[in-house]
Amino acid sequence: MLESGLLSILLLGFTLGIKHSTEPDHIIAVSTIASQTKRLVRSSLSGVFWGLGHTLMLLLFGVTVIALNQHIPGPLALSLELAVGIMLIYLGFTGFKDNKQQRPNTQHYHKKSFIIGGIHGLAGSAALVLLTTAQAQTELQAFLFILIFGAGTIVGMLLFTTVLGLPFLITSQAQKKIHSNLIRISSAASVLYGVYYIFEVGSDLFL
């Protein structure tokens, strides 16, 4: 039976994981993916694969750093954050291109979601290491905390991609023009937020 202290830590990790999945860069990234499918189940699964990629990177990177009793240097952490901004811009332009051609690229759909989640996981690893070391007292607790945190992100992203996929699903079947406009909006949001993200992170990295 889990000790009450450890159970509290794991419940906190799960709650924070769900909250973490609602961050703007995460939602914008998965919305561009959700817009490319006409099946709700695929939209929902994109959130699951995003969460799996995110969790895997957090475990590999975060647990290794904690086990070696190291920390992630600030410049490296910011460089990983820059990668998220670049990815958002790429996703936005890809959305515009696919929408113009009216031929969504669904090849390797879940692999794409997994990779995007992994990039987000790398970018968030520095902050999670600090959070984990503040909560966990042993390496096992650190591993469990990150694992349950990841489970929270998977559950949260599953819910959000399901909700995000509904407007695209409904309009793709009934209103082609509205559907196309929704894709343009999500793609533009991805590009604009990516530029903003790069500017914010770049200001901390280079100034």
mmCIF file of C-alpha atoms in Angstrom, residues 2-205:
data_model
loop_
_atom_site.group_PDB
_atom_site.id
_atom_site.type_symbol
_atom_site.label_atom_id
_atom_site.label_comp_id
_atom_site.label_asym_id
_atom_site.label_seq_id
_atom_site.Cartn_x
_atom_site.Cartn_y
_atom_site.Cartn_z
ATOM 1 C CA LEU A 2 1.351 3.414 -0.933
ATOM 2 C CA GLU A 3 2.398 5.686 1.897
ATOM 3 C CA SER A 4 0.163 8.732 2.271
ATOM 4 C CA GLY A 5 3.078 11.075 1.479
ATOM 5 C CA LEU A 6 3.917 9.294 -1.766
ATOM 6 C CA LEU A 7 0.240 9.062 -2.717
ATOM 7 C CA SER A 8 -0.092 12.820 -2.241
ATOM 8 C CA ILE A 9 2.942 13.399 -4.459
ATOM 9 C CA LEU A 10 1.515 11.169 -7.187
ATOM 10 C CA LEU A 11 -1.909 12.821 -7.035
ATOM 11 C CA LEU A 12 -0.202 16.193 -7.314
ATOM 12 C CA GLY A 13 1.799 14.965 -10.300
ATOM 13 C CA PHE A 14 -1.316 13.676 -12.068
ATOM 14 C CA THR A 15 -3.191 16.942 -11.465
ATOM 15 C CA LEU A 16 -0.267 19.041 -12.653
ATOM 16 C CA GLY A 17 0.046 16.805 -15.715
ATOM 17 C CA ILE A 18 -3.554 17.511 -16.715
ATOM 18 C CA LYS A 19 -3.015 21.226 -16.125
ATOM 19 C CA HIS A 20 0.218 21.110 -18.131
ATOM 20 C CA SER A 21 -1.640 19.730 -21.157
ATOM 21 C CA THR A 22 -3.707 22.932 -21.346
ATOM 22 C CA GLU A 23 -0.739 25.238 -22.005
ATOM 23 C CA PRO A 24 -1.296 27.371 -25.121
ATOM 24 C CA ASP A 25 1.591 25.960 -27.172
ATOM 25 C CA HIS A 26 0.333 22.423 -26.561
ATOM 26 C CA ILE A 27 -3.261 23.207 -27.493
ATOM 27 C CA ILE A 28 -2.265 25.127 -30.617
ATOM 28 C CA ALA A 29 0.048 22.341 -31.764
ATOM 29 C CA VAL A 30 -2.546 19.596 -31.444
ATOM 30 C CA SER A 31 -5.286 21.745 -32.963
ATOM 31 C CA THR A 32 -3.323 21.901 -36.219
ATOM 32 C CA ILE A 33 -3.134 18.107 -36.178
ATOM 33 C CA ALA A 34 -6.786 17.639 -35.229
ATOM 34 C CA SER A 35 -7.802 19.803 -38.187
ATOM 35 C CA GLN A 36 -6.309 17.279 -40.622
ATOM 36 C CA THR A 37 -8.634 14.382 -39.864
ATOM 37 C CA LYS A 38 -12.283 13.685 -40.582
ATOM 38 C CA ARG A 39 -12.547 11.002 -37.905
ATOM 39 C CA LEU A 40 -12.971 11.931 -34.259
ATOM 40 C CA VAL A 41 -11.209 8.817 -33.017
ATOM 41 C CA ARG A 42 -8.068 9.808 -34.932
ATOM 42 C CA SER A 43 -8.243 13.282 -33.463
ATOM 43 C CA SER A 44 -8.532 11.802 -29.972
ATOM 44 C CA LEU A 45 -5.680 9.373 -30.562
ATOM 45 C CA SER A 46 -3.458 12.227 -31.701
ATOM 46 C CA GLY A 47 -3.677 13.536 -28.139
ATOM 47 C CA VAL A 48 -2.763 10.128 -26.745
ATOM 48 C CA PHE A 49 0.278 9.819 -29.004
ATOM 49 C CA TRP A 50 1.271 13.405 -28.194
ATOM 50 C CA GLY A 51 1.135 12.488 -24.508
ATOM 51 C CA LEU A 52 3.149 9.304 -25.027
ATOM 52 C CA GLY A 53 5.916 11.173 -26.854
ATOM 53 C CA HIS A 54 5.870 13.895 -24.226
ATOM 54 C CA THR A 55 6.071 11.390 -21.370
ATOM 55 C CA LEU A 56 8.846 9.331 -22.964
ATOM 56 C CA MET A 57 11.105 12.362 -23.406
ATOM 57 C CA LEU A 58 10.396 13.566 -19.882
ATOM 58 C CA LEU A 59 11.296 10.159 -18.488
ATOM 59 C CA LEU A 60 14.466 9.692 -20.550
ATOM 60 C CA PHE A 61 15.769 13.205 -20.082
ATOM 61 C CA GLY A 62 14.385 14.066 -16.659
ATOM 62 C CA VAL A 63 15.208 10.816 -14.838
ATOM 63 C CA THR A 64 18.706 10.737 -16.324
ATOM 64 C CA VAL A 65 19.451 14.278 -15.151
ATOM 65 C CA ILE A 66 18.085 13.561 -11.673
ATOM 66 C CA ALA A 67 19.939 10.234 -11.405
ATOM 67 C CA LEU A 68 23.216 11.955 -12.286
ATOM 68 C CA ASN A 69 22.433 14.712 -9.792
ATOM 69 C CA GLN A 70 22.804 17.302 -12.513
ATOM 70 C CA HIS A 71 20.749 20.202 -13.790
ATOM 71 C CA ILE A 72 19.834 21.372 -17.259
ATOM 72 C CA PRO A 73 21.784 24.545 -18.158
ATOM 73 C CA GLY A 74 19.651 27.596 -18.825
ATOM 74 C CA PRO A 75 20.898 28.167 -22.399
ATOM 75 C CA LEU A 76 20.155 24.540 -23.295
ATOM 76 C CA ALA A 77 16.670 24.736 -21.791
ATOM 77 C CA LEU A 78 15.938 27.921 -23.751
ATOM 78 C CA SER A 79 17.303 26.384 -26.957
ATOM 79 C CA LEU A 80 14.881 23.486 -26.529
ATOM 80 C CA GLU A 81 12.078 25.997 -26.039
ATOM 81 C CA LEU A 82 13.078 27.683 -29.309
ATOM 82 C CA ALA A 83 12.540 24.368 -31.072
ATOM 83 C CA VAL A 84 8.894 24.480 -29.964
ATOM 84 C CA GLY A 85 8.408 27.883 -31.577
ATOM 85 C CA ILE A 86 9.967 26.707 -34.829
ATOM 86 C CA MET A 87 7.779 23.605 -34.788
ATOM 87 C CA LEU A 88 4.615 25.687 -34.310
ATOM 88 C CA ILE A 89 5.483 27.830 -37.322
ATOM 89 C CA TYR A 90 6.154 24.713 -39.382
ATOM 90 C CA LEU A 91 2.829 23.164 -38.351
ATOM 91 C CA GLY A 92 0.997 26.363 -39.251
ATOM 92 C CA PHE A 93 2.482 26.598 -42.742
ATOM 93 C CA THR A 94 1.859 22.886 -43.281
ATOM 94 C CA GLY A 95 -1.782 23.444 -42.352
ATOM 95 C CA PHE A 96 -2.081 26.274 -44.895
ATOM 96 C CA LYS A 97 -0.482 24.144 -47.599
ATOM 97 C CA ASP A 98 -2.664 21.094 -47.001
ATOM 98 C CA ASN A 99 -5.803 23.224 -46.814
ATOM 99 C CA LYS A 100 -4.984 24.948 -50.114
ATOM 100 C CA GLN A 101 -4.433 21.614 -51.813
ATOM 101 C CA GLN A 102 -7.561 20.229 -50.094
ATOM 102 C CA ARG A 103 -5.563 17.109 -49.417
ATOM 103 C CA PRO A 104 -4.743 16.742 -45.717
ATOM 104 C CA ASN A 105 -1.544 14.849 -45.130
ATOM 105 C CA THR A 106 -2.614 11.958 -42.902
ATOM 106 C CA GLN A 107 0.406 9.760 -43.569
ATOM 107 C CA HIS A 108 2.224 8.769 -40.400
ATOM 108 C CA TYR A 109 -0.438 10.753 -38.517
ATOM 109 C CA HIS A 110 0.194 9.297 -35.052
ATOM 110 C CA LYS A 111 3.977 9.249 -35.546
ATOM 111 C CA LYS A 112 3.780 12.988 -36.209
ATOM 112 C CA SER A 113 1.808 13.526 -32.990
ATOM 113 C CA PHE A 114 4.328 11.423 -31.072
ATOM 114 C CA ILE A 115 7.269 13.487 -32.361
ATOM 115 C CA ILE A 116 5.544 16.788 -31.580
ATOM 116 C CA GLY A 117 4.834 15.582 -28.046
ATOM 117 C CA GLY A 118 8.463 14.532 -27.702
ATOM 118 C CA ILE A 119 9.685 17.997 -28.668
ATOM 119 C CA HIS A 120 7.368 19.541 -26.107
ATOM 120 C CA GLY A 121 8.616 17.033 -23.544
ATOM 121 C CA LEU A 122 12.243 18.004 -24.132
ATOM 122 C CA ALA A 123 11.376 21.681 -23.900
ATOM 123 C CA GLY A 124 9.576 21.190 -20.588
ATOM 124 C CA SER A 125 12.112 18.866 -19.028
ATOM 125 C CA ALA A 126 14.113 21.565 -17.240
ATOM 126 C CA ALA A 127 11.099 22.911 -15.373
ATOM 127 C CA LEU A 128 9.885 19.411 -14.555
ATOM 128 C CA VAL A 129 13.274 18.408 -13.125
ATOM 129 C CA LEU A 130 13.088 21.363 -10.726
ATOM 130 C CA LEU A 131 9.527 20.461 -9.782
ATOM 131 C CA THR A 132 10.376 16.791 -9.309
ATOM 132 C CA THR A 133 13.412 17.410 -7.109
ATOM 133 C CA ALA A 134 11.263 19.679 -4.952
ATOM 134 C CA GLN A 135 8.663 16.930 -4.451
ATOM 135 C CA ALA A 136 10.502 13.594 -4.583
ATOM 136 C CA GLN A 137 12.919 12.321 -1.955
ATOM 137 C CA THR A 138 14.279 9.295 -3.824
ATOM 138 C CA GLU A 139 15.044 8.380 -7.424
ATOM 139 C CA LEU A 140 12.126 5.937 -7.390
ATOM 140 C CA GLN A 141 9.760 8.669 -6.260
ATOM 141 C CA ALA A 142 11.160 10.940 -8.971
ATOM 142 C CA PHE A 143 10.505 8.275 -11.611
ATOM 143 C CA LEU A 144 6.961 7.675 -10.348
ATOM 144 C CA PHE A 145 6.260 11.404 -10.159
ATOM 145 C CA ILE A 146 7.336 11.987 -13.770
ATOM 146 C CA LEU A 147 5.452 8.882 -14.907
ATOM 147 C CA ILE A 148 2.192 9.933 -13.263
ATOM 148 C CA PHE A 149 2.718 13.493 -14.462
ATOM 149 C CA GLY A 150 2.960 12.070 -17.978
ATOM 150 C CA ALA A 151 -0.196 10.026 -17.431
ATOM 151 C CA GLY A 152 -1.971 13.245 -16.504
ATOM 152 C CA THR A 153 -0.841 14.918 -19.729
ATOM 153 C CA ILE A 154 -2.083 11.926 -21.743
ATOM 154 C CA VAL A 155 -5.527 12.057 -20.119
ATOM 155 C CA GLY A 156 -5.719 15.830 -20.446
ATOM 156 C CA MET A 157 -4.635 15.855 -24.081
ATOM 157 C CA LEU A 158 -7.030 13.011 -24.930
ATOM 158 C CA LEU A 159 -9.912 15.116 -23.629
ATOM 159 C CA PHE A 160 -8.789 18.309 -25.327
ATOM 160 C CA THR A 161 -8.072 16.790 -28.739
ATOM 161 C CA THR A 162 -11.484 15.138 -28.660
ATOM 162 C CA VAL A 163 -13.136 18.494 -27.988
ATOM 163 C CA LEU A 164 -10.911 20.289 -30.514
ATOM 164 C CA GLY A 165 -11.654 17.700 -33.173
ATOM 165 C CA LEU A 166 -15.443 18.143 -32.998
ATOM 166 C CA PRO A 167 -15.715 21.481 -34.884
ATOM 167 C CA PHE A 168 -13.458 20.210 -37.668
ATOM 168 C CA LEU A 169 -15.401 16.957 -37.890
ATOM 169 C CA ILE A 170 -18.818 18.626 -38.014
ATOM 170 C CA THR A 171 -17.868 21.268 -40.571
ATOM 171 C CA SER A 172 -15.990 18.823 -42.794
ATOM 172 C CA GLN A 173 -19.234 16.947 -43.336
ATOM 173 C CA ALA A 174 -21.652 19.872 -43.588
ATOM 174 C CA GLN A 175 -19.912 23.166 -44.324
ATOM 175 C CA LYS A 176 -16.788 22.896 -46.444
ATOM 176 C CA LYS A 177 -16.137 26.657 -46.441
ATOM 177 C CA ILE A 178 -16.431 26.942 -42.662
ATOM 178 C CA HIS A 179 -14.194 23.904 -42.288
ATOM 179 C CA SER A 180 -11.576 25.489 -44.530
ATOM 180 C CA ASN A 181 -11.740 28.740 -42.563
ATOM 181 C CA LEU A 182 -11.305 26.886 -39.283
ATOM 182 C CA ILE A 183 -8.153 25.274 -40.643
ATOM 183 C CA ARG A 184 -6.862 28.689 -41.728
ATOM 184 C CA ILE A 185 -7.550 30.094 -38.270
ATOM 185 C CA SER A 186 -5.786 27.244 -36.466
ATOM 186 C CA SER A 187 -2.844 27.430 -38.888
ATOM 187 C CA ALA A 188 -2.545 31.209 -38.492
ATOM 188 C CA ALA A 189 -2.705 30.868 -34.711
ATOM 189 C CA SER A 190 0.106 28.317 -34.842
ATOM 190 C CA VAL A 191 2.325 30.580 -36.956
ATOM 191 C CA LEU A 192 1.630 33.718 -34.923
ATOM 192 C CA TYR A 193 2.075 32.024 -31.574
ATOM 193 C CA GLY A 194 5.248 30.360 -32.850
ATOM 194 C CA VAL A 195 6.696 33.757 -33.792
ATOM 195 C CA TYR A 196 5.677 35.187 -30.420
ATOM 196 C CA TYR A 197 7.150 32.167 -28.624
ATOM 197 C CA ILE A 198 10.469 32.495 -30.444
ATOM 198 C CA PHE A 199 10.605 36.218 -29.667
ATOM 199 C CA GLU A 200 9.942 35.634 -25.966
ATOM 200 C CA VAL A 201 12.421 32.799 -25.599
ATOM 201 C CA GLY A 202 14.996 34.509 -27.834
ATOM 202 C CA SER A 203 14.843 37.622 -25.675
ATOM 203 C CA ASP A 204 15.868 35.559 -22.644
ATOM 204 C CA LEU A 205 18.469 33.583 -24.572
#
